[in-house]
mmCIF file of C-alpha atoms in Angstrom:
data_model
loop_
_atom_site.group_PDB
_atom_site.id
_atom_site.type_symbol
_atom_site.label_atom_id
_atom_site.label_comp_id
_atom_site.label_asym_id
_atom_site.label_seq_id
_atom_site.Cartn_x
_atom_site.Cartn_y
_atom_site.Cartn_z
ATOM 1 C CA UNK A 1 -23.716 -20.144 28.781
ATOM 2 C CA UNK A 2 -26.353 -18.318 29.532
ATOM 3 C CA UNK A 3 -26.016 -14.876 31.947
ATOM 4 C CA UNK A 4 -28.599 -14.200 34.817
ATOM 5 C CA UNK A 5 -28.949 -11.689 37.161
ATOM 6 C CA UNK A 6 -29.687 -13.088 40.238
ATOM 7 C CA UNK A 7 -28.734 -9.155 42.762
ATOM 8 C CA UNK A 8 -28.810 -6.063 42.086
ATOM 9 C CA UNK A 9 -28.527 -2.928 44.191
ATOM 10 C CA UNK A 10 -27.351 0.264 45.291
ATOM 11 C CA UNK A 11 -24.201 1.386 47.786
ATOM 12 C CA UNK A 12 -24.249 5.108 49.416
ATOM 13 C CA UNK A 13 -20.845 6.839 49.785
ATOM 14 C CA UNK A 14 -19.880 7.791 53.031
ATOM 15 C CA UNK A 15 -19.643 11.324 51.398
ATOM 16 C CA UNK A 16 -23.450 11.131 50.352
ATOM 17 C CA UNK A 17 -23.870 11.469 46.761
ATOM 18 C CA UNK A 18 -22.851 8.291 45.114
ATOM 19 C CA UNK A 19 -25.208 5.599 44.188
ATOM 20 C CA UNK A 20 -24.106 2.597 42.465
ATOM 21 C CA UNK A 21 -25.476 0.443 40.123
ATOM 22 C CA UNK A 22 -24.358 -3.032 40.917
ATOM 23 C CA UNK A 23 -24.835 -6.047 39.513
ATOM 24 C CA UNK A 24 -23.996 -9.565 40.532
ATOM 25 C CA UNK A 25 -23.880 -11.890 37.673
ATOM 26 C CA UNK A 26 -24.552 -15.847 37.728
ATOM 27 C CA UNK A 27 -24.731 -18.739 35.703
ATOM 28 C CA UNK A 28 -26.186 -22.106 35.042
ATOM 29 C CA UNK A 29 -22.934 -24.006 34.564
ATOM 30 C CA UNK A 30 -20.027 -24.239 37.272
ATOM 31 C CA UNK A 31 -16.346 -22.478 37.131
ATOM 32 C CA UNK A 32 -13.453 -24.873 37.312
ATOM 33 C CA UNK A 33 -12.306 -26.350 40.453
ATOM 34 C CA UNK A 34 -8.783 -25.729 40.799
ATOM 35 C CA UNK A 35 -7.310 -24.965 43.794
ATOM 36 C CA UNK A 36 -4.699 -22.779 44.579
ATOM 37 C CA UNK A 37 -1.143 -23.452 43.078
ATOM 38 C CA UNK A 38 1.942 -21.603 42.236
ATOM 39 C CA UNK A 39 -0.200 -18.766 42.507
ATOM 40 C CA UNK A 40 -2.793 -19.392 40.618
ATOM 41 C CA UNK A 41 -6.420 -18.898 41.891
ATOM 42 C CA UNK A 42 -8.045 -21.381 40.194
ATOM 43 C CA UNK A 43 -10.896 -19.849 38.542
ATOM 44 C CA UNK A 44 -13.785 -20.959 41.288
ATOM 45 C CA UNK A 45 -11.841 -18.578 43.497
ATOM 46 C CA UNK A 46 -11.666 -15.736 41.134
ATOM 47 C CA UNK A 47 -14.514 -12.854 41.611
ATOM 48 C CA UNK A 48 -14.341 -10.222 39.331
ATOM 49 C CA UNK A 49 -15.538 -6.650 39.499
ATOM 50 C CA UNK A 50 -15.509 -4.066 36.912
ATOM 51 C CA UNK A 51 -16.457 -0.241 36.833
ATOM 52 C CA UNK A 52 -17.699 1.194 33.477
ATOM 53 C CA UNK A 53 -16.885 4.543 32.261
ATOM 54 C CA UNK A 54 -18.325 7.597 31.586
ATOM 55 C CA UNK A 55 -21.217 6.688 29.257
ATOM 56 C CA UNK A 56 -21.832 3.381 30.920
ATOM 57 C CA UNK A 57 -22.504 0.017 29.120
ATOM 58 C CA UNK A 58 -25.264 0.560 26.289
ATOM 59 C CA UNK A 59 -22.523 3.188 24.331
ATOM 60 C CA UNK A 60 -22.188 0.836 21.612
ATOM 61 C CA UNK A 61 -18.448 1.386 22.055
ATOM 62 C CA UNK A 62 -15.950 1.547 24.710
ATOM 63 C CA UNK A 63 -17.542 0.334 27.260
ATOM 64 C CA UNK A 64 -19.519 -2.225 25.634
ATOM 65 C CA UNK A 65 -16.183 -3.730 24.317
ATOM 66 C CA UNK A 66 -15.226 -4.198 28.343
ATOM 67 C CA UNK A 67 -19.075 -5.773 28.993
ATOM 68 C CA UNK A 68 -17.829 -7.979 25.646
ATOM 69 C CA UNK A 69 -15.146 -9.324 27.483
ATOM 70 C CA UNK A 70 -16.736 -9.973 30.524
ATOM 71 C CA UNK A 71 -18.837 -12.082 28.686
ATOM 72 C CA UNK A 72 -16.185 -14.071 27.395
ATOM 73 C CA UNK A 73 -14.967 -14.458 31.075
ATOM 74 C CA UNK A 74 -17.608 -16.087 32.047
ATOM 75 C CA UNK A 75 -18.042 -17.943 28.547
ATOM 76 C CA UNK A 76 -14.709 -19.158 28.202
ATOM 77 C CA UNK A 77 -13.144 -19.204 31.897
ATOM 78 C CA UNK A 78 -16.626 -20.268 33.654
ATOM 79 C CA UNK A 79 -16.065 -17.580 36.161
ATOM 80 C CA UNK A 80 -19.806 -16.525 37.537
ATOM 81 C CA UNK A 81 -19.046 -14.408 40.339
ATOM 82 C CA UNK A 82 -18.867 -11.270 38.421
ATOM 83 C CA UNK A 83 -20.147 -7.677 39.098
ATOM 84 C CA UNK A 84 -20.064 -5.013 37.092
ATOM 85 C CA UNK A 85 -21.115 -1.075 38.222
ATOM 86 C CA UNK A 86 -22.236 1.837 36.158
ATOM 87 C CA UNK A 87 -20.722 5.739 37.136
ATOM 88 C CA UNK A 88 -23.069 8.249 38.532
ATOM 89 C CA UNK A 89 -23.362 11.404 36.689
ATOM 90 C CA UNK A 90 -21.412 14.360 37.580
ATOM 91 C CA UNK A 91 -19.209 12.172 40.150
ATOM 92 C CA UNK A 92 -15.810 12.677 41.803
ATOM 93 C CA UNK A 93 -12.694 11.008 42.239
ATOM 94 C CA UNK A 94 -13.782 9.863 45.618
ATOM 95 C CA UNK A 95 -17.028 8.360 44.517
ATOM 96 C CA UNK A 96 -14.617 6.042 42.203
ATOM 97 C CA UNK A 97 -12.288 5.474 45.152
ATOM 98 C CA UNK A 98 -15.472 4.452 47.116
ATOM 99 C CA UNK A 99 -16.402 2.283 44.458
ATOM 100 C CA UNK A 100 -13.163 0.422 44.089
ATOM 101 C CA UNK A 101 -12.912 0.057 47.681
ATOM 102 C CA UNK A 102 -16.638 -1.137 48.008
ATOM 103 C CA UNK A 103 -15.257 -4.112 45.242
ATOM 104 C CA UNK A 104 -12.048 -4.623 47.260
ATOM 105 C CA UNK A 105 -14.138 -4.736 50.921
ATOM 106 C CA UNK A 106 -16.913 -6.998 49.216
ATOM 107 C CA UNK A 107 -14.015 -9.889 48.385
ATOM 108 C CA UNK A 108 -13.551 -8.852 44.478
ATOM 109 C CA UNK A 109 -10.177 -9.892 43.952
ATOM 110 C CA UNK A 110 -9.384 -8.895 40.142
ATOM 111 C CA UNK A 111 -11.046 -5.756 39.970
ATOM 112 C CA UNK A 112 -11.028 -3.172 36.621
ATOM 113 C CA UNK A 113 -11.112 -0.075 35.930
ATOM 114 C CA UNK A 114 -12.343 1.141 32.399
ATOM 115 C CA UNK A 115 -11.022 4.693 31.967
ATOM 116 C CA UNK A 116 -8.242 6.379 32.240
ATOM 117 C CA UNK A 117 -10.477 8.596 34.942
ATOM 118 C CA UNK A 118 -9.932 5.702 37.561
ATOM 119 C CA UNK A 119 -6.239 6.161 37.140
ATOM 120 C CA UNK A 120 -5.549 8.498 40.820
ATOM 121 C CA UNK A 121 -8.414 6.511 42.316
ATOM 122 C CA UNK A 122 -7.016 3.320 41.485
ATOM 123 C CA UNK A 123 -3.508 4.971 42.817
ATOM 124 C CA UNK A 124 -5.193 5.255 46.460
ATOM 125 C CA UNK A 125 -6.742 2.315 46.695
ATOM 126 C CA UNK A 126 -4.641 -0.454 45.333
ATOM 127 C CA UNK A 127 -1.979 -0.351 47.579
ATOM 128 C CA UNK A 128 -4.386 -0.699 50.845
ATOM 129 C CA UNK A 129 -5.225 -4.177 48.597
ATOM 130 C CA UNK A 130 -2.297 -5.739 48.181
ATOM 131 C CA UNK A 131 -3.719 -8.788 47.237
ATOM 132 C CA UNK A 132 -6.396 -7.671 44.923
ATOM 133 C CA UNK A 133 -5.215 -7.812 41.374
ATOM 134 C CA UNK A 134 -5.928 -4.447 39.932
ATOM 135 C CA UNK A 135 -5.786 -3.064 36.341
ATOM 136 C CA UNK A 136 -6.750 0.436 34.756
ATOM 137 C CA UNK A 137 -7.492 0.429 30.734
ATOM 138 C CA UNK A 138 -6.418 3.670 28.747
ATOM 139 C CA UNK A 139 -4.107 4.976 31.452
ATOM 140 C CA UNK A 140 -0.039 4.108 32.438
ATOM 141 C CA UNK A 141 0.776 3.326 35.847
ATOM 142 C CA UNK A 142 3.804 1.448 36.265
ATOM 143 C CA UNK A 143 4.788 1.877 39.881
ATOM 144 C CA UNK A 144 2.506 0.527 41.779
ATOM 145 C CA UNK A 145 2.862 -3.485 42.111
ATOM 146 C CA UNK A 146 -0.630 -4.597 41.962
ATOM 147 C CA UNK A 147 -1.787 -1.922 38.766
ATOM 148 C CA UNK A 148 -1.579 -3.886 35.865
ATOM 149 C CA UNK A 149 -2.221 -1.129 33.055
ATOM 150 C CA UNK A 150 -4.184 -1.806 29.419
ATOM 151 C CA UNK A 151 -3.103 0.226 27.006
ATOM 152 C CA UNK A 152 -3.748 0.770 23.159
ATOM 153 C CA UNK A 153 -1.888 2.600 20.046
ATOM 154 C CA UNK A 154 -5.203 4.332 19.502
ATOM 155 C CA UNK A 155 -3.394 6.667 16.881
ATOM 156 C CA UNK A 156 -2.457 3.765 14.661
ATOM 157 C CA UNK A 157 -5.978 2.699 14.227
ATOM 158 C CA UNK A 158 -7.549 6.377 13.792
ATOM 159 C CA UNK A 159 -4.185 6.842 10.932
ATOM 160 C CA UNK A 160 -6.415 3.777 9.172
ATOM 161 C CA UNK A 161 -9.868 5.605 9.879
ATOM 162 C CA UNK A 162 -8.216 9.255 8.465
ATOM 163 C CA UNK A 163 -6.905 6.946 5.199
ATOM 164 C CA UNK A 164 -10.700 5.639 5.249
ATOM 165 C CA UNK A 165 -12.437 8.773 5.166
ATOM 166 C CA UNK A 166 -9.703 10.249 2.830
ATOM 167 C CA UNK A 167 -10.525 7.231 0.162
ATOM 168 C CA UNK A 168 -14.288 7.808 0.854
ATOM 169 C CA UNK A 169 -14.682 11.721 0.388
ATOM 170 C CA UNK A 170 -16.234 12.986 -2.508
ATOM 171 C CA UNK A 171 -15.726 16.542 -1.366
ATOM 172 C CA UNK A 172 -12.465 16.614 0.027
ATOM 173 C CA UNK A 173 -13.579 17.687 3.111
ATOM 174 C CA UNK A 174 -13.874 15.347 6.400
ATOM 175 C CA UNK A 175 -14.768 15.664 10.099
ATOM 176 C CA UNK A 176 -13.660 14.329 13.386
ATOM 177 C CA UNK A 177 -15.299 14.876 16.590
ATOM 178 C CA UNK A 178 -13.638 14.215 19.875
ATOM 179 C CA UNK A 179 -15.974 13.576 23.348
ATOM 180 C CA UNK A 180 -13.325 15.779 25.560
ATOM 181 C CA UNK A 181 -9.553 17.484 24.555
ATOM 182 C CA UNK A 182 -7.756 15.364 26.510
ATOM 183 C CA UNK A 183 -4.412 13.640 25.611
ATOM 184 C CA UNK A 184 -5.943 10.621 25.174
ATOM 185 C CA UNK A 185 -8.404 11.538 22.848
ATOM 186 C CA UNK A 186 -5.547 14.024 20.838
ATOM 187 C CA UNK A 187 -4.326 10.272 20.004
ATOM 188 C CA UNK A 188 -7.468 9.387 18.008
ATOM 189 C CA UNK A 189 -6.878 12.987 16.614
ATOM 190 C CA UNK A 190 -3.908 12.968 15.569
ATOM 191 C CA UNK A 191 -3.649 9.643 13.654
ATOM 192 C CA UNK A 192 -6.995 10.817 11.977
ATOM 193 C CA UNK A 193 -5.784 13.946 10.301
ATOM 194 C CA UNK A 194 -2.294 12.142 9.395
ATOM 195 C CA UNK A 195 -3.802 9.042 7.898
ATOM 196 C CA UNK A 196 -6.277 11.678 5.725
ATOM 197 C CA UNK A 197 -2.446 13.520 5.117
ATOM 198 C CA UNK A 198 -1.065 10.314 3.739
ATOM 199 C CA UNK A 199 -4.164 10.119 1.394
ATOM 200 C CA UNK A 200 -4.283 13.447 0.188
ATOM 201 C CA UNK A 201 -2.566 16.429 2.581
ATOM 202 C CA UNK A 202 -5.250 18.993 0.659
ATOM 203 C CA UNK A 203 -8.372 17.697 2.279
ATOM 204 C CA UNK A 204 -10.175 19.670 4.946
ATOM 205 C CA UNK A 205 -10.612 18.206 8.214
ATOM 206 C CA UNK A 206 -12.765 19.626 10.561
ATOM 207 C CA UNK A 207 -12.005 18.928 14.257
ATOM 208 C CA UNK A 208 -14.446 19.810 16.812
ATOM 209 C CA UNK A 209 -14.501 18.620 20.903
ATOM 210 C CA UNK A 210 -17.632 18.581 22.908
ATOM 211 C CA UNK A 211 -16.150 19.318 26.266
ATOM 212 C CA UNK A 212 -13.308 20.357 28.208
ATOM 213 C CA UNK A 213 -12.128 19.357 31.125
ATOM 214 C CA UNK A 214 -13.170 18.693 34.023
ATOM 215 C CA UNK A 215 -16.486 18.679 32.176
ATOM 216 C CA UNK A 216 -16.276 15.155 31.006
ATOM 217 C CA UNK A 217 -20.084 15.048 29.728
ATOM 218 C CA UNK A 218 -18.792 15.260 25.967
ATOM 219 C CA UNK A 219 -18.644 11.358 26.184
ATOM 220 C CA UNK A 220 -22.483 10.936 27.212
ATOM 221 C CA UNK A 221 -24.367 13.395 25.170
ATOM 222 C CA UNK A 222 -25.742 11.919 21.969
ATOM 223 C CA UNK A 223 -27.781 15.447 21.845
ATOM 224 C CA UNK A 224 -24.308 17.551 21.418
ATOM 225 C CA UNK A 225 -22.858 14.636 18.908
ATOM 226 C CA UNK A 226 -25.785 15.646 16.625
ATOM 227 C CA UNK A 227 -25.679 18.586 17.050
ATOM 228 C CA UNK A 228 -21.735 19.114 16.747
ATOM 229 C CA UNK A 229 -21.777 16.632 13.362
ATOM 230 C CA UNK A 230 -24.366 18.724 11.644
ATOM 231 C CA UNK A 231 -22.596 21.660 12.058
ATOM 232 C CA UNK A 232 -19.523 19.809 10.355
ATOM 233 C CA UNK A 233 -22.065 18.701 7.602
ATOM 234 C CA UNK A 234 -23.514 21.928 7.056
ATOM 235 C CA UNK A 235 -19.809 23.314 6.522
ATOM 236 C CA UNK A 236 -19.189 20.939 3.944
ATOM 237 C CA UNK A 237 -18.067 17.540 5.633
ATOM 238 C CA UNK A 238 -19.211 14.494 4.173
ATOM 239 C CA UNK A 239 -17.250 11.963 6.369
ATOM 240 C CA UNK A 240 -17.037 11.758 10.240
ATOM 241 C CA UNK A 241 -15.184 10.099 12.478
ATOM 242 C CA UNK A 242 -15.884 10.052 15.995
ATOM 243 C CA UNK A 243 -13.845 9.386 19.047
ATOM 244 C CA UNK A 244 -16.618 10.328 21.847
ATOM 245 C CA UNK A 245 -18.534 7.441 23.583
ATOM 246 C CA UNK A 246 -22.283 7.549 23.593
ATOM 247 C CA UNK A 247 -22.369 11.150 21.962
ATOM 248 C CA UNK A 248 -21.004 8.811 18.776
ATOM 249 C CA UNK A 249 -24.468 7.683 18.925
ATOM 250 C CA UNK A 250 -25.671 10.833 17.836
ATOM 251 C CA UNK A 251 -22.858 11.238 15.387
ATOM 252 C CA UNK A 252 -24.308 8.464 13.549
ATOM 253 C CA UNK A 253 -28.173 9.854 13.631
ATOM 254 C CA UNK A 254 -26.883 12.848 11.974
ATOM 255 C CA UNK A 255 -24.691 11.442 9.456
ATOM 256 C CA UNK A 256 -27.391 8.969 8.660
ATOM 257 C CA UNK A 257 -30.104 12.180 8.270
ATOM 258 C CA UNK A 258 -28.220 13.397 5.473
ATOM 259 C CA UNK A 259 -26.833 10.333 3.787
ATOM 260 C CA UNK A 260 -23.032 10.940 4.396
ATOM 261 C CA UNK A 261 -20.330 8.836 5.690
ATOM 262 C CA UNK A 262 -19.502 7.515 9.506
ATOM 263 C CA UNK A 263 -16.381 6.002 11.143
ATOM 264 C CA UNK A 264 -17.071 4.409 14.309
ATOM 265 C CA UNK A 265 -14.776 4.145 16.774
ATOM 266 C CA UNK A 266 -13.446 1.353 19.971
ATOM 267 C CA UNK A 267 -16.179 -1.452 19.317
ATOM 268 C CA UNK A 268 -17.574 -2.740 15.428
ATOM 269 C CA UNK A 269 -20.428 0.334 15.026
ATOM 270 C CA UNK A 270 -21.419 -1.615 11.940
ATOM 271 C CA UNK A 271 -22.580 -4.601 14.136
ATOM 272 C CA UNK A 272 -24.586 -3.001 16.190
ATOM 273 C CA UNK A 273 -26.059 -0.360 14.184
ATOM 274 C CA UNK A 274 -29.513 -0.327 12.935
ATOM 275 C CA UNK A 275 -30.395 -1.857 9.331
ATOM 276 C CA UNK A 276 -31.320 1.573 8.491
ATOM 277 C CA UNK A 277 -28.007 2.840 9.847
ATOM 278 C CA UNK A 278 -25.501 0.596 8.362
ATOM 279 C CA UNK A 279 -24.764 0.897 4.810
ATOM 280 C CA UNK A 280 -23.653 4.488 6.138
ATOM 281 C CA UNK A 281 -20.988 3.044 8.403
ATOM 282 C CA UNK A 282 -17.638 3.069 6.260
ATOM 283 C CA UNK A 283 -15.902 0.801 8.965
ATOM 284 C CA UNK A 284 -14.598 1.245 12.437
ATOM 285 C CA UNK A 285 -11.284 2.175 14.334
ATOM 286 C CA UNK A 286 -11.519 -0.769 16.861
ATOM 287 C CA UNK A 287 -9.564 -1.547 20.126
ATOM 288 C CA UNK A 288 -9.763 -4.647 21.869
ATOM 289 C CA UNK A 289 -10.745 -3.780 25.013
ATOM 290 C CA UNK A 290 -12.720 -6.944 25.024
ATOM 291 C CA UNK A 291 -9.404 -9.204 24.729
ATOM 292 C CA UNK A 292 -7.315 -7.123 27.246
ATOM 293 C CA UNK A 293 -10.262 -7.289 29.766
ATOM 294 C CA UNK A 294 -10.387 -11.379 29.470
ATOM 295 C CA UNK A 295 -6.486 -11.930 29.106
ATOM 296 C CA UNK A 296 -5.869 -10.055 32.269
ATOM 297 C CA UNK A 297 -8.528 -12.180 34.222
ATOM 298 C CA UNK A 298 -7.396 -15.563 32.576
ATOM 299 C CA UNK A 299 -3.251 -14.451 33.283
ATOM 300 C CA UNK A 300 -5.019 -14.400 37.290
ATOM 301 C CA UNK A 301 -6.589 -17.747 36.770
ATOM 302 C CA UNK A 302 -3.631 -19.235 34.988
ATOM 303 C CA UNK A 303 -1.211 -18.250 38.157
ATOM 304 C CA UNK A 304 0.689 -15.292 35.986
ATOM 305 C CA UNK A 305 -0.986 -12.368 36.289
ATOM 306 C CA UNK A 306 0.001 -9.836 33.931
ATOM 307 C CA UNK A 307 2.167 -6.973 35.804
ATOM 308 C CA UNK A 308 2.821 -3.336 34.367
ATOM 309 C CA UNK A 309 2.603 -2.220 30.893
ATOM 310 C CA UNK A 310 0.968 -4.400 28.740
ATOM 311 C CA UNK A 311 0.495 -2.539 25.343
ATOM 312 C CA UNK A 312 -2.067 -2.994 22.562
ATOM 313 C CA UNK A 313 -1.187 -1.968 18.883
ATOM 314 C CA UNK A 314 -1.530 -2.586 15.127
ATOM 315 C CA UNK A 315 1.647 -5.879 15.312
ATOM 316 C CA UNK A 316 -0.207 -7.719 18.323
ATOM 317 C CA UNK A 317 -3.486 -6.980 17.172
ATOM 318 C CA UNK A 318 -4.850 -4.928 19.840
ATOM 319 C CA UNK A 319 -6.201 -2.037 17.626
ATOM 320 C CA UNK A 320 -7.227 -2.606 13.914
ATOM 321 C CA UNK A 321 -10.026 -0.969 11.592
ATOM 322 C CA UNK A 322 -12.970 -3.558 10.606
ATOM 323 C CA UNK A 323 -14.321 -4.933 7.390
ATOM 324 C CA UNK A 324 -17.884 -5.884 8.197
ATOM 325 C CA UNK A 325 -19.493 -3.076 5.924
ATOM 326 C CA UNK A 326 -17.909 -4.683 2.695
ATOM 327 C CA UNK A 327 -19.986 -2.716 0.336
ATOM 328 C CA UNK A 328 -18.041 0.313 1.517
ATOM 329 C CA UNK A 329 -14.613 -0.624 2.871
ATOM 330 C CA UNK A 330 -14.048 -3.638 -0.786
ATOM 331 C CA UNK A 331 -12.438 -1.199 -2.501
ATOM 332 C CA UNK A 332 -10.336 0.950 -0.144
ATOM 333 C CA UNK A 333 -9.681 -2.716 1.635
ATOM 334 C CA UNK A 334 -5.806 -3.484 0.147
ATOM 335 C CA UNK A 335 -4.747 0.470 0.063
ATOM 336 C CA UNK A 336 -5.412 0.297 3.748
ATOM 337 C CA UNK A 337 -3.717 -3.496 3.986
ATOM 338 C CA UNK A 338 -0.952 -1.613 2.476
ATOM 339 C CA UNK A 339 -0.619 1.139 4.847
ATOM 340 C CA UNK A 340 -0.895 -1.110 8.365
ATOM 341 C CA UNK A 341 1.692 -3.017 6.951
ATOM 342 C CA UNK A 342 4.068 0.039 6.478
ATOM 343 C CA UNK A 343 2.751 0.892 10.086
ATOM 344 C CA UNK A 344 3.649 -2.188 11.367
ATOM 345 C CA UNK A 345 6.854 -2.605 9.781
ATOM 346 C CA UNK A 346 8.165 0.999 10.802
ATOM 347 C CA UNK A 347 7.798 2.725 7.822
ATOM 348 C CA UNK A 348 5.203 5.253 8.882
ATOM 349 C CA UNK A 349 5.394 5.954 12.218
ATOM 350 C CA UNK A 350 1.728 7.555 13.604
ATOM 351 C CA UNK A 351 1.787 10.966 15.975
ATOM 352 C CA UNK A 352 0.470 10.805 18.810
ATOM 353 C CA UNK A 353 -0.146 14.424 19.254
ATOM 354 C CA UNK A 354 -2.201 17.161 17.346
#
């Protein structure tokens, strides 16, 4: 089915410095015809907005796994009313409540919010929506009727990235680099340095964040990635893993400028790396942001909208590491099998904390 962009313009905030990106998506074939039952919407009744991250779509990773399952929505469900909507730089909690709201006012009815930074916005809003299907990824709300929330075991896959890198050093010395110290990103963390600890608990790992909070530009800043991973290089580093958006993108220049070793992170950085860049790419820590965003709009369509918790993890088959690069990962492949089994069976059981 092929996408095309038919509107696209900007809102103001009431508060004056918001300006949003927003884009109206349609498509040559129809959506299904259904008509309300039980509940259901029927998918020709279904419009779905979605509001990117920090970093936008075009980081090669988290937020291109949500674009990924729009796609599929409109792919698989034939759903063509669909709008999606960059952030502004440097904006506030009230410039995501406007842009929820805008969604809601406009008629949206299943409306997503990629980030855990939409998680008090989405708090405000939803309830003055009660019939507006809401859901947050990366963030737990669970008391507020219409918040579904998306939710990964982002340690468990970073455990098989730190087991990766451990397999793949030749100096016994790795690096991870985190976009901004926040609990979420202390997951990837702290599966990272005990999956390298399971490996071999004498290798270095060097962990380095971009930004602190509130400054949440350490997931946008390819510039700083470089920078940061050549500084890990330079003290001896030869594998990095990255848990930091866009500024991953510069991770991987860096790595690539001295011929070392890269774990991507969220989305398959093998697949949409350069040829020049991908024999570097060991393999990636992967969440499927891409299925949760399309099983939460089809659980609308179907009449049984998903409601609370829904969780994400190595046994369902929500986070994983990838295999595309088989040059690299062939021969580190069943060691790693080994350990997501004992992960999934209970026998190792992943912190989730530094």
């Amino acid at each position: 089915m092929k996408r095309k962009f038919v509107a696209k313009f900007a809102a103001i905030a009431a508060a004056g410095a918001l300006s949003l990106a927003m884009t109206a998506c349609d498509s040559s074939g129809g959506g299904d015809t259904g008509e309300d039952d039980g509940g259901s919407a029927g998918t020709s009744d279904i419009r779905v907005g979605l509001a990117y991250d920090i970093g936008g779509r075009g980081d090669r990773s988290f937020n291109d796994s949500a674009y990924r399952g729009l796609q599929r929505v409109e792919d698989e469900l034939g759903i063509s009313d669909i709008q999606d909507i960059e952030p502004s730089e440097g904006e506030s909690d009230s410039d995501k409540e406007n842009r929820l709201t805008l969604m809601a006012e406009e008629g949206y009815n299943v409306i997503i919010g990629v980030g855990y930074a939409y998680a008090e916005p989405m708090r405000n809003v939803a309830p003055e929506f009660p019939d507006v299907h809401f859901a947050i990824v990366d963030d737990e709300i669970d008391d507020v009727d219409n918040i579904t929330s998306l939710v990964f075991s982002e340690e468990q896959a970073s455990f098989l990235a730190g087991a990766a890198a451990a397999l793949k050093t030749e100096e016994d010395h790795v690096g991870f680099i985190g976009g901004v110290e926040t609990p979420l990103i202390h997951k990837f963390e702290a599966g990272y340095v005990a999956g390298v600890a399971e490996i071999n608990p004498d290798i270095e790992v060097e962990v380095q964040y971009l930004t602190q909070p509130p400054d949440m530009g350490g997931f946008q800043d390819p510039a700083r990635g470089q920078s940061a991973a050549e500084g890990q290089l330079d003290a001896g580093a030869d594998v990095i893993y990255h848990a930091a958006g866009a500024s991953g993108n510069g991770v991987l220049e860096a790595v690539v400028d001295r011929e070392a070793m890269f774990i991507g992170v969220d989305s398959d950085q093998y697949q949409n790396a350069s040829d020049e860049q991908k024999p570097y790419v060991v393999t990636s820590a992967v969440k499927g942001v891409d299925t949760a965003v399309f099983d939460f709009v089809q659980s609308v369509a179907d009449g049984e909208a998903q409601s609370g918790v829904q969780r994400f993890d190595l046994a369902t088959g929500g986070v994983d590491y990838t295999t595309s690069n088989e040059e690299q990962i062939g021969d580190i492949q069943e060691r790693l099998d080994e350990l997501k089994q004992r992960i999934i069976d209970g026998e190792i059981e992943v912190p989730t904390e530094p």
